[in-house]
Each structure stands twice: as structure tokens, then as C-alpha cells.
């Protein structure tokens, strides 16, 4: 049994945000029909990482991740007959997901108002960078722009050096994944309501607002006048000695903010003399730049010879929040991830067998299932006018 | 109809009990409240959340708490007393979802673990949030947001090219974890509405981080490639960077494809500093091959510009450009105000207060109009109306310290 097994979703998305949203819902058991451009398919098919280091429409690891468990049909929306097929499909599905934006939707006669009128039971989720009504100066955006319109970019990394540029964050698509997550949440919630009302609705997701709401703890205080704002790149920071330190085999992250952390560190380091020059509760009451630098110097020295996983385990046993800075290899090898089956082994007809990241929750009654991504047009036979496409292969 | 029911929204009629602390758990509850659920946060004088107390004069006006808890209800139940636990279980019986993010093992010690709660409330959706999840060889470990990002593989990818990892800003991670927990809870709600069956949901903060770099992890899975920090680079675009502007400001420019480059190159040429550019960078491969030089050319050009004006000019050319927002830019962004992202709500004293609203708009969304609750602001409603306790019983529980 799956949580959303009676739900059918049509996905017009061609970017990471909409495709990730569809993937999350497919893992909950929804049937997600992905509409792809005839012949070429989704643009994410042409983006790496590619399996076996070659390209090709069925060889994209990005596509395989974002479209796990979906069905694929090909439509040329510029052709009248395929467009009519799309409208036929819309009569049969519960949800429509798109991530192109207002102009594209109008171009294909899919403007939200008109969709609501023609398909009153349809949940329509439109994901964009700045909203469907974005101003003229917000019409073009990549994830880089979204990350930096949320405040997270300007303040990354923490403790930024003013002469180095602020960063884009981790990887290529973090803002898109975040937007897809909120979109999936809203779709799930509206589907719950629709069970009793029978009514669809428009959900509009702004990726900028998703990212900005992710920093609500600081932004909420700033907007209410409870926290200072300034052009400084440190207004989100907490200060103190916490940070990433080099180890013998990589890096570790150490968090320290309170006396118990300091006491645990003292125990772990076997009460070194340098710690005695620091006053009680210095991190709370007297956290000077000099003390932070001094403390970090000693921690750097100590950690430089340590193995990250080993020292983290020792620290955690004492209540010190020290953790390894994991890379992708560490994640695949993690005993915790293996215990929780975070990676699922799947077999793809072109990519072969590989481990795919699933989602971060385990549901006891309706376990998520991460299936293989579709080949381009693999499910063409399921279309309303399927006769013209022949039988399934 | 209660005020709560009048709010509408897709989760109208859903009741959530929150046993949460700090940010991630409360954020999950906030999302559900913003979707229309009645979210009741359990508090007590003896174990106040750090966001109510840290550096705060008035616990009912604690800035951090107010930022993450708008639209919720607060009820006081002392979970260190047997009567408090019994009372809480009565409340859970009247609820649909329980969310907890206490320390590993804490709910079990309180007698509030899933199996224990399930005996009283068999259909409850019980969402447990832990750094590493509820079970497994490392589930005993604890940490704060930057630990989630480090363990989940995010920090290793964020930093300057060729340098040690620097990590994403320290405020990132808790809320993403909370959003994942909210999503799983609502998915389970769909299942329950079909079948009547509740369930246990185990959410991992670390895994919520890995999900945000899934494509990079796929590169290891498929090819054994361990990706490193890449500054502001993007393997599918060039140029793609953050460049200095006048007065210490920065602009982000992403040239999405060759067509965008054709629109962008003349702007660089017009500036007079890059006449030699003609034709040299017309293909993605040529731009990627000399990306550092290209970045230098662009940085020289942007340095004398006002970031906002230049972003508007480039947007006019169809280029993905934007100013990198400082906190001042963020709270004064006309677009966020115009869309109602910053919403005014009312506190218990009738004072207006702006909050960070939801990331979505819906045709039939929930009304969001209340600030975070005062401690115990909804004791009367919860104990009197929901649990139907007499005034005398409420008084007795208060005197006995059970509801303080």
C-alpha cells in the first residue's frame, strides 16, 4: 500500500524543481505521467552526470534521479493533435505540475485561470523562480539567482571574507530541490482536502519564497525589527569557534556553543593546559575574536592527525557535537544509511545497476518506493489515443 | 465554528500536537499550520524551549520563538508528571498527527514513544525527527543544523574551488528537515483518510540534506566520482558566477546557453572593456575552457556598476541576473512585499506584527492572521473545549503543577 496510490499526476516540468516534485510524489505511489518533447525528451536528459561517462538520452544520472518511478509519454505541444491529446489527458488526471512560467503556460493555452475553468477538479501546481506574476526585472533566473535572492547566498559561507565572492551553496540545484519539496507538500495537502471537496485549485510556488522562508528564524526576527539588518555578510552568523577543520583523512565539523561542549572537549583532549586560560562560559559571555582564533588554532592542531569518523564517534560518546564532513563516497558507505536503506539498488536498461538516493523518511504503513526512471516515450501506449502508437514494447 | 476552523485551507480540521524544540520540529508544525491545521505546541514552565528563553527578557515576546511559531496554539502540560502524560495522551486521542524532535530516546523515557502512544491512539500519525533518524547504529548521535549539512554531504560541496569546504550558511538545514517531515506527515494523512490507518514516520535530518545534492551523489553511484567544492561554477553553464559591484555589492550572473551569451556579449563589449570578445566565446565549450579569464573580464566590468541597476539591464536582455541580497535587500524587497510574502498578523494583545509567510499561494489557502502564542495562551480552549475538563478540574491540575 502506498500513501498516494490512487493519484494520477501529469507532469509538464522540464526543470529540476518540477521534476523533483514529481519524483517525491511518485515515491509515495502516485502515478506520474511525464510529458516529454517528442524526439528529444526532457532537457534534464541532456545534463550530467552521465553513466559510464558518455551522454545520450537514456544515460543521464540526473534524469534517472529526478524521474525515478515515472511514466514517459512524448508529445509535441506545437502540433494541434498532440495539444488536443494533452487536453484529453488533463480530463483524466488529478494533478498537473509545471515549472515553465506564466509566458509558456499562456503560449500553450494553459493559463491557470483558464485551466481552473475547464478542469475544476484539477490541482494545478506552477513552480517558478519568483512567482507567476514576477516583475520585469525577475523574468530570468537560474538556481544561482534564487539562492542569492533569499539571503542564503550573500551569507554563504558563514564567516565570509569580504574580498571573496559569496557562494552559490552546495551543488547545482539546491534551490530547485527545495522548491520541489514545498510543491510536493502543497499538492499532498490539497489532495487531502480534495478527497472531501472534489475541488481542484491552483498552487503557486515561488522558489525565492521557499528559500527565504527556510531562514525564517532570522528573517522573521529581521522583518519584525527584533534583529539588526545591515549590508554586512555576517548578519546570519552565530560567531564562536564552531566550524570545519581539516583532519588526517578529510574534514570534520565541530559545533561548540555552551559549557557542556567545552567540558566535553576538555575531557576528549585530556585537560590540556591551553584551555585553562579561557574563562568559564566564555562562548556565551566573552566570545572575543582573539579567544575564538586561539581556540580554533588548538583544535586545528589536535584534529590534524585524527581520522574523521573515529574522532567523531569518540566526541559523540562524550556529548560533543563533532561530526565528519562526509563526501558522496562516505554516504554510500555509511552504516547508518545502509541500515535505513537510504540508497536503493535499481536496474536501469541503459545505466545498469546502481544505487539511487531515496527520500529522508521511512513510513511504517506506506513505505516509499523508488523505482527506475522511464525510457523516452516508454509509456506511449497508455495515451488516450494510444491506438496510433501501437502496443507496449 | 472555532476561529481555527474559520481559517480554511487544505488541512482545515486536522489537529497536530507538537512535542518539539528549537527550529526543525517547530518549522514542520508551522508549515502544517500555514496549510490550515490546528497546531498545538506543548510547553511547560519547567522545560521551556531555548528559543523562548535565550537572551530574552519576556518569554511571551521572544523574537526567535515568534519567528518560527506563528499561527500555533500553546498549551502547558508538564510531561515530567504522570498526570501530565495522561493528559497529553487524551489530547493526542483528539488529534491526527504528533510531531516530535526531542533528543534520541527522550519520548520513550517519557512514556510517549510510538508504541506507547499507539496503545491509546491506534490511528495516530506519529512523526519522529532525529538527526540520523530513530534507529540504526548512529542514531544515538546528535547535532545542530551545520552538523546535518556536514554529515549529509552538503558542506563538502560548498566552498571555493580548490579550497577546503566552507559549508552553506549556518542557518541552513533545520527548516529543510522540517519541510521533509511535514511532507511525509501529509502523505500519511492521505493514506489515513482512505483507510483509517495511522503510522510511524521516521525522518532523518542528515538524509534530508543528501536529498538536496542527489545529482552529485548519483555521480559517485554511477561513476565513482567524488565531487569537490566548485565555487560558483556550474557544469552546464558559463559564465556562472557572483561578481563584485560598486559599494561592496555583488551581482549573480548565469548565462544559461549560447543564445543567452549572444545577448550578453554585446553588453560586455559596449562597456568598452572587452572588444576582443567578438566571436571568441560563442560556444559553451570555448567559454568553459577559459572560464577563469572570462570571469575576470566580467568582474572588471561589473566592478563599477550598481548591482541592482546592472541586474535590471541584464534582465532586459534576457539574462538570468540578480543582485545578491543582503539582509537589508531582503527585508526591503518590493517584490516580496507586493506578493504578500511578508504578512501582518495580530498578537494576543491585538498588536500587528509582520511575519515571514508561506512560500505558496493557493486558490483556497488558509487564512494566516495570528502571531506566535503566549505561553499557555490556549490552555482554556484545550482543557475546557477539547478535553472537556471542568473548571474545578482545570484549577486542580494547575495547582498541582500539571498544567504549568
PDB file of N, CA, C and O in Angstrom, chain A residues 88-143:
ATOM      1  N   UNK A  88      -7.008  16.132 -23.454  1.00  0.00           N
ATOM      2  CA  UNK A  88      -7.722  14.887 -23.120  1.00  0.00           C
ATOM      3  C   UNK A  88      -7.137  14.270 -21.856  1.00  0.00           C
ATOM      4  O   UNK A  88      -7.861  13.823 -20.965  1.00  0.00           O
ATOM      5  N   UNK A  89      -5.815  14.256 -21.816  1.00  0.00           N
ATOM      6  CA  UNK A  89      -5.136  13.696 -20.635  1.00  0.00           C
ATOM      7  C   UNK A  89      -5.520  14.458 -19.364  1.00  0.00           C
ATOM      8  O   UNK A  89      -5.708  13.861 -18.308  1.00  0.00           O
ATOM      9  N   UNK A  90      -5.641  15.765 -19.516  1.00  0.00           N
ATOM     10  CA  UNK A  90      -5.947  16.578 -18.335  1.00  0.00           C
ATOM     11  C   UNK A  90      -7.309  16.238 -17.742  1.00  0.00           C
ATOM     12  O   UNK A  90      -7.557  16.467 -16.562  1.00  0.00           O
ATOM     13  N   UNK A  91      -8.188  15.698 -18.560  1.00  0.00           N
ATOM     14  CA  UNK A  91      -9.503  15.286 -18.041  1.00  0.00           C
ATOM     15  C   UNK A  91      -9.387  14.072 -17.130  1.00  0.00           C
ATOM     16  O   UNK A  91     -10.268  13.793 -16.337  1.00  0.00           O
ATOM     17  N   UNK A  92      -8.298  13.324 -17.302  1.00  0.00           N
ATOM     18  CA  UNK A  92      -8.205  12.036 -16.607  1.00  0.00           C
ATOM     19  C   UNK A  92      -7.291  12.072 -15.380  1.00  0.00           C
ATOM     20  O   UNK A  92      -7.211  11.093 -14.656  1.00  0.00           O
ATOM     21  N   UNK A  93      -6.594  13.165 -15.167  1.00  0.00           N
ATOM     22  CA  UNK A  93      -5.609  13.177 -14.077  1.00  0.00           C
ATOM     23  C   UNK A  93      -6.099  14.034 -12.910  1.00  0.00           C
ATOM     24  O   UNK A  93      -7.044  14.817 -13.038  1.00  0.00           O
ATOM     25  N   UNK A  94      -5.433  13.875 -11.771  1.00  0.00           N
ATOM     26  CA  UNK A  94      -5.804  14.624 -10.563  1.00  0.00           C
ATOM     27  C   UNK A  94      -4.964  15.884 -10.396  1.00  0.00           C
ATOM     28  O   UNK A  94      -5.409  16.865  -9.815  1.00  0.00           O
ATOM     29  N   UNK A  95      -3.725  15.820 -10.886  1.00  0.00           N
ATOM     30  CA  UNK A  95      -2.775  16.908 -10.618  1.00  0.00           C
ATOM     31  C   UNK A  95      -1.993  17.230 -11.891  1.00  0.00           C
ATOM     32  O   UNK A  95      -1.664  16.331 -12.674  1.00  0.00           O
ATOM     33  N   UNK A  96      -1.714  18.511 -12.067  1.00  0.00           N
ATOM     34  CA  UNK A  96      -0.823  18.961 -13.141  1.00  0.00           C
ATOM     35  C   UNK A  96       0.331  19.727 -12.504  1.00  0.00           C
ATOM     36  O   UNK A  96       0.109  20.615 -11.677  1.00  0.00           O
ATOM     37  N   UNK A  97       1.548  19.356 -12.879  1.00  0.00           N
ATOM     38  CA  UNK A  97       2.724  20.087 -12.365  1.00  0.00           C
ATOM     39  C   UNK A  97       3.453  20.732 -13.536  1.00  0.00           C
ATOM     40  O   UNK A  97       3.718  20.078 -14.546  1.00  0.00           O
ATOM     41  N   UNK A  98       3.776  22.007 -13.365  1.00  0.00           N
ATOM     42  CA  UNK A  98       4.563  22.688 -14.400  1.00  0.00           C
ATOM     43  C   UNK A  98       5.619  23.577 -13.754  1.00  0.00           C
ATOM     44  O   UNK A  98       5.418  24.095 -12.655  1.00  0.00           O
ATOM     45  N   UNK A  99       6.725  23.776 -14.445  1.00  0.00           N
ATOM     46  CA  UNK A  99       7.753  24.683 -13.911  1.00  0.00           C
ATOM     47  C   UNK A  99       8.326  25.608 -14.994  1.00  0.00           C
ATOM     48  O   UNK A  99       9.479  26.013 -14.912  1.00  0.00           O
ATOM     49  N   UNK A 100       7.500  25.933 -16.011  1.00  0.00           N
ATOM     50  CA  UNK A 100       7.992  26.802 -17.080  1.00  0.00           C
ATOM     51  C   UNK A 100       7.767  28.290 -16.802  1.00  0.00           C
ATOM     52  O   UNK A 100       8.598  29.111 -17.166  1.00  0.00           O
ATOM     53  N   UNK A 101       6.623  28.625 -16.239  1.00  0.00           N
ATOM     54  CA  UNK A 101       6.333  30.039 -16.007  1.00  0.00           C
ATOM     55  C   UNK A 101       5.138  30.518 -16.804  1.00  0.00           C
ATOM     56  O   UNK A 101       4.607  29.812 -17.672  1.00  0.00           O
ATOM     57  N   UNK A 102       4.714  31.741 -16.481  1.00  0.00           N
ATOM     58  CA  UNK A 102       3.449  32.280 -16.988  1.00  0.00           C
ATOM     59  C   UNK A 102       3.412  32.383 -18.515  1.00  0.00           C
ATOM     60  O   UNK A 102       2.413  32.047 -19.155  1.00  0.00           O
ATOM     61  N   UNK A 103       4.527  32.856 -19.097  1.00  0.00           N
ATOM     62  CA  UNK A 103       4.540  33.091 -20.544  1.00  0.00           C
ATOM     63  C   UNK A 103       4.348  31.773 -21.304  1.00  0.00           C
ATOM     64  O   UNK A 103       3.552  31.681 -22.247  1.00  0.00           O
ATOM     65  N   UNK A 104       5.055  30.774 -20.897  1.00  0.00           N
ATOM     66  CA  UNK A 104       4.975  29.450 -21.542  1.00  0.00           C
ATOM     67  C   UNK A 104       3.569  28.882 -21.385  1.00  0.00           C
ATOM     68  O   UNK A 104       3.000  28.328 -22.337  1.00  0.00           O
ATOM     69  N   UNK A 105       3.004  29.026 -20.213  1.00  0.00           N
ATOM     70  CA  UNK A 105       1.656  28.488 -19.972  1.00  0.00           C
ATOM     71  C   UNK A 105       0.635  29.175 -20.891  1.00  0.00           C
ATOM     72  O   UNK A 105      -0.239  28.518 -21.459  1.00  0.00           O
ATOM     73  N   UNK A 106       0.778  30.478 -21.039  1.00  0.00           N
ATOM     74  CA  UNK A 106      -0.136  31.201 -21.943  1.00  0.00           C
ATOM     75  C   UNK A 106       0.049  30.730 -23.379  1.00  0.00           C
ATOM     76  O   UNK A 106      -0.904  30.515 -24.108  1.00  0.00           O
ATOM     77  N   UNK A 107       1.316  30.563 -23.744  1.00  0.00           N
ATOM     78  CA  UNK A 107       1.638  30.147 -25.114  1.00  0.00           C
ATOM     79  C   UNK A 107       0.949  28.824 -25.468  1.00  0.00           C
ATOM     80  O   UNK A 107       0.528  28.617 -26.603  1.00  0.00           O
ATOM     81  N   UNK A 108       0.822  27.947 -24.491  1.00  0.00           N
ATOM     82  CA  UNK A 108       0.217  26.638 -24.768  1.00  0.00           C
ATOM     83  C   UNK A 108      -1.221  26.542 -24.230  1.00  0.00           C
ATOM     84  O   UNK A 108      -1.712  25.446 -23.958  1.00  0.00           O
ATOM     85  N   UNK A 109      -1.854  27.694 -24.076  1.00  0.00           N
ATOM     86  CA  UNK A 109      -3.250  27.732 -23.665  1.00  0.00           C
ATOM     87  C   UNK A 109      -3.466  27.003 -22.334  1.00  0.00           C
ATOM     88  O   UNK A 109      -4.430  26.250 -22.173  1.00  0.00           O
ATOM     89  N   UNK A 110      -2.538  27.202 -21.432  1.00  0.00           N
ATOM     90  CA  UNK A 110      -2.621  26.522 -20.136  1.00  0.00           C
ATOM     91  C   UNK A 110      -2.603  27.531 -18.974  1.00  0.00           C
ATOM     92  O   UNK A 110      -2.219  27.190 -17.855  1.00  0.00           O
ATOM     93  N   UNK A 111      -3.004  28.761 -19.245  1.00  0.00           N
ATOM     94  CA  UNK A 111      -3.001  29.775 -18.186  1.00  0.00           C
ATOM     95  C   UNK A 111      -3.873  29.292 -17.032  1.00  0.00           C
ATOM     96  O   UNK A 111      -4.933  28.700 -17.256  1.00  0.00           O
ATOM     97  N   UNK A 112      -3.428  29.518 -15.804  1.00  0.00           N
ATOM     98  CA  UNK A 112      -4.128  28.966 -14.638  1.00  0.00           C
ATOM     99  C   UNK A 112      -5.632  29.261 -14.601  1.00  0.00           C
ATOM    100  O   UNK A 112      -6.418  28.364 -14.287  1.00  0.00           O
ATOM    101  N   UNK A 113      -6.030  30.491 -14.909  1.00  0.00           N
ATOM    102  CA  UNK A 113      -7.466  30.822 -14.851  1.00  0.00           C
ATOM    103  C   UNK A 113      -8.251  29.933 -15.791  1.00  0.00           C
ATOM    104  O   UNK A 113      -9.324  29.426 -15.443  1.00  0.00           O
ATOM    105  N   UNK A 114      -7.710  29.787 -16.988  1.00  0.00           N
ATOM    106  CA  UNK A 114      -8.433  29.011 -17.985  1.00  0.00           C
ATOM    107  C   UNK A 114      -8.434  27.517 -17.625  1.00  0.00           C
ATOM    108  O   UNK A 114      -9.413  26.808 -17.830  1.00  0.00           O
ATOM    109  N   UNK A 115      -7.360  27.042 -17.030  1.00  0.00           N
ATOM    110  CA  UNK A 115      -7.313  25.644 -16.565  1.00  0.00           C
ATOM    111  C   UNK A 115      -8.366  25.421 -15.474  1.00  0.00           C
ATOM    112  O   UNK A 115      -9.087  24.424 -15.467  1.00  0.00           O
ATOM    113  N   UNK A 116      -8.445  26.371 -14.556  1.00  0.00           N
ATOM    114  CA  UNK A 116      -9.398  26.232 -13.440  1.00  0.00           C
ATOM    115  C   UNK A 116     -10.831  26.153 -13.968  1.00  0.00           C
ATOM    116  O   UNK A 116     -11.658  25.409 -13.433  1.00  0.00           O
ATOM    117  N   UNK A 117     -11.084  26.922 -14.999  1.00  0.00           N
ATOM    118  CA  UNK A 117     -12.434  26.932 -15.575  1.00  0.00           C
ATOM    119  C   UNK A 117     -12.744  25.609 -16.282  1.00  0.00           C
ATOM    120  O   UNK A 117     -13.828  25.053 -16.141  1.00  0.00           O
ATOM    121  N   UNK A 118     -11.773  25.127 -17.045  1.00  0.00           N
ATOM    122  CA  UNK A 118     -12.027  23.926 -17.850  1.00  0.00           C
ATOM    123  C   UNK A 118     -11.904  22.635 -17.049  1.00  0.00           C
ATOM    124  O   UNK A 118     -12.519  21.627 -17.376  1.00  0.00           O
ATOM    125  N   UNK A 119     -11.056  22.668 -16.011  1.00  0.00           N
ATOM    126  CA  UNK A 119     -10.812  21.431 -15.232  1.00  0.00           C
ATOM    127  C   UNK A 119     -10.965  21.750 -13.738  1.00  0.00           C
ATOM    128  O   UNK A 119      -9.970  21.818 -13.002  1.00  0.00           O
ATOM    129  N   UNK A 120     -12.199  21.946 -13.293  1.00  0.00           N
ATOM    130  CA  UNK A 120     -12.395  22.422 -11.907  1.00  0.00           C
ATOM    131  C   UNK A 120     -11.921  21.451 -10.831  1.00  0.00           C
ATOM    132  O   UNK A 120     -11.692  21.857  -9.692  1.00  0.00           O
ATOM    133  N   UNK A 121     -11.751  20.205 -11.179  1.00  0.00           N
ATOM    134  CA  UNK A 121     -11.298  19.239 -10.169  1.00  0.00           C
ATOM    135  C   UNK A 121      -9.794  19.043 -10.159  1.00  0.00           C
ATOM    136  O   UNK A 121      -9.259  18.239  -9.384  1.00  0.00           O
ATOM    137  N   UNK A 122      -9.096  19.781 -11.011  1.00  0.00           N
ATOM    138  CA  UNK A 122      -7.656  19.565 -11.169  1.00  0.00           C
ATOM    139  C   UNK A 122      -6.841  20.407 -10.173  1.00  0.00           C
ATOM    140  O   UNK A 122      -7.085  21.604 -10.018  1.00  0.00           O
ATOM    141  N   UNK A 123      -5.898  19.787  -9.528  1.00  0.00           N
ATOM    142  CA  UNK A 123      -4.919  20.518  -8.715  1.00  0.00           C
ATOM    143  C   UNK A 123      -3.779  20.898  -9.660  1.00  0.00           C
ATOM    144  O   UNK A 123      -3.158  20.032 -10.271  1.00  0.00           O
ATOM    145  N   UNK A 124      -3.532  22.175  -9.787  1.00  0.00           N
ATOM    146  CA  UNK A 124      -2.525  22.660 -10.733  1.00  0.00           C
ATOM    147  C   UNK A 124      -1.426  23.345  -9.938  1.00  0.00           C
ATOM    148  O   UNK A 124      -1.668  24.362  -9.293  1.00  0.00           O
ATOM    149  N   UNK A 125      -0.245  22.809  -9.984  1.00  0.00           N
ATOM    150  CA  UNK A 125       0.880  23.397  -9.247  1.00  0.00           C
ATOM    151  C   UNK A 125       1.883  23.994 -10.233  1.00  0.00           C
ATOM    152  O   UNK A 125       2.449  23.279 -11.054  1.00  0.00           O
ATOM    153  N   UNK A 126       2.061  25.293 -10.141  1.00  0.00           N
ATOM    154  CA  UNK A 126       3.009  26.004 -11.013  1.00  0.00           C
ATOM    155  C   UNK A 126       4.191  26.477 -10.177  1.00  0.00           C
ATOM    156  O   UNK A 126       4.029  27.266  -9.249  1.00  0.00           O
ATOM    157  N   UNK A 127       5.359  25.970 -10.519  1.00  0.00           N
ATOM    158  CA  UNK A 127       6.576  26.338  -9.772  1.00  0.00           C
ATOM    159  C   UNK A 127       7.405  27.291 -10.629  1.00  0.00           C
ATOM    160  O   UNK A 127       7.684  26.993 -11.799  1.00  0.00           O
ATOM    161  N   UNK A 128       7.777  28.412 -10.069  1.00  0.00           N
ATOM    162  CA  UNK A 128       8.632  29.361 -10.795  1.00  0.00           C
ATOM    163  C   UNK A 128       9.673  29.933  -9.829  1.00  0.00           C
ATOM    164  O   UNK A 128       9.579  29.708  -8.623  1.00  0.00           O
ATOM    165  N   UNK A 129      10.597  30.694 -10.375  1.00  0.00           N
ATOM    166  CA  UNK A 129      11.634  31.276  -9.518  1.00  0.00           C
ATOM    167  C   UNK A 129      11.061  32.367  -8.619  1.00  0.00           C
ATOM    168  O   UNK A 129      11.367  32.440  -7.429  1.00  0.00           O
ATOM    169  N   UNK A 130      10.223  33.243  -9.213  1.00  0.00           N
ATOM    170  CA  UNK A 130       9.751  34.410  -8.446  1.00  0.00           C
ATOM    171  C   UNK A 130       8.233  34.547  -8.426  1.00  0.00           C
ATOM    172  O   UNK A 130       7.713  35.582  -8.035  1.00  0.00           O
ATOM    173  N   UNK A 131       7.513  33.532  -8.872  1.00  0.00           N
ATOM    174  CA  UNK A 131       6.052  33.628  -8.899  1.00  0.00           C
ATOM    175  C   UNK A 131       5.563  33.895 -10.312  1.00  0.00           C
ATOM    176  O   UNK A 131       6.310  34.387 -11.169  1.00  0.00           O
ATOM    177  N   UNK A 132       4.300  33.544 -10.566  1.00  0.00           N
ATOM    178  CA  UNK A 132       3.742  33.720 -11.914  1.00  0.00           C
ATOM    179  C   UNK A 132       3.603  35.193 -12.285  1.00  0.00           C
ATOM    180  O   UNK A 132       3.516  35.542 -13.455  1.00  0.00           O
ATOM    181  N   UNK A 133       3.560  36.061 -11.274  1.00  0.00           N
ATOM    182  CA  UNK A 133       3.392  37.490 -11.546  1.00  0.00           C
ATOM    183  C   UNK A 133       4.701  38.257 -11.383  1.00  0.00           C
ATOM    184  O   UNK A 133       4.703  39.434 -11.034  1.00  0.00           O
ATOM    185  N   UNK A 134       5.816  37.592 -11.654  1.00  0.00           N
ATOM    186  CA  UNK A 134       7.124  38.233 -11.411  1.00  0.00           C
ATOM    187  C   UNK A 134       7.266  39.536 -12.194  1.00  0.00           C
ATOM    188  O   UNK A 134       6.786  39.653 -13.319  1.00  0.00           O
ATOM    189  N   UNK A 135       7.946  40.482 -11.565  1.00  0.00           N
ATOM    190  CA  UNK A 135       8.199  41.774 -12.210  1.00  0.00           C
ATOM    191  C   UNK A 135       9.102  41.584 -13.437  1.00  0.00           C
ATOM    192  O   UNK A 135       9.736  40.544 -13.594  1.00  0.00           O
ATOM    193  N   UNK A 136       9.162  42.651 -14.234  1.00  0.00           N
ATOM    194  CA  UNK A 136      10.010  42.597 -15.432  1.00  0.00           C
ATOM    195  C   UNK A 136      11.472  42.301 -15.098  1.00  0.00           C
ATOM    196  O   UNK A 136      12.175  41.662 -15.883  1.00  0.00           O
ATOM    197  N   UNK A 137      11.920  42.763 -13.957  1.00  0.00           N
ATOM    198  CA  UNK A 137      13.334  42.545 -13.620  1.00  0.00           C
ATOM    199  C   UNK A 137      13.551  41.208 -12.897  1.00  0.00           C
ATOM    200  O   UNK A 137      14.594  40.980 -12.298  1.00  0.00           O
ATOM    201  N   UNK A 138      12.546  40.325 -12.951  1.00  0.00           N
ATOM    202  CA  UNK A 138      12.685  38.985 -12.343  1.00  0.00           C
ATOM    203  C   UNK A 138      12.250  37.895 -13.325  1.00  0.00           C
ATOM    204  O   UNK A 138      11.764  36.856 -12.914  1.00  0.00           O
ATOM    205  N   UNK A 139      12.379  38.157 -14.588  1.00  0.00           N
ATOM    206  CA  UNK A 139      11.841  37.208 -15.570  1.00  0.00           C
ATOM    207  C   UNK A 139      12.786  36.041 -15.851  1.00  0.00           C
ATOM    208  O   UNK A 139      12.362  34.992 -16.287  1.00  0.00           O
ATOM    209  N   UNK A 140      14.063  36.256 -15.639  1.00  0.00           N
ATOM    210  CA  UNK A 140      15.044  35.215 -15.988  1.00  0.00           C
ATOM    211  C   UNK A 140      15.818  34.827 -14.730  1.00  0.00           C
ATOM    212  O   UNK A 140      16.343  35.697 -14.034  1.00  0.00           O
ATOM    213  N   UNK A 141      15.850  33.537 -14.457  1.00  0.00           N
ATOM    214  CA  UNK A 141      16.536  33.113 -13.232  1.00  0.00           C
ATOM    215  C   UNK A 141      17.032  31.689 -13.343  1.00  0.00           C
ATOM    216  O   UNK A 141      16.380  30.826 -13.916  1.00  0.00           O
ATOM    217  N   UNK A 142      18.195  31.478 -12.807  1.00  0.00           N
ATOM    218  CA  UNK A 142      18.717  30.132 -12.578  1.00  0.00           C
ATOM    219  C   UNK A 142      18.808  29.943 -11.064  1.00  0.00           C
ATOM    220  O   UNK A 142      18.587  30.881 -10.298  1.00  0.00           O
ATOM    221  N   UNK A 143      19.173  28.744 -10.653  1.00  0.00           N
ATOM    222  CA  UNK A 143      19.231  28.472  -9.214  1.00  0.00           C
ATOM    223  C   UNK A 143      20.172  29.424  -8.477  1.00  0.00           C
ATOM    224  O   UNK A 143      19.931  29.795  -7.330  1.00  0.00           O
TER     225      UNK A 143
END
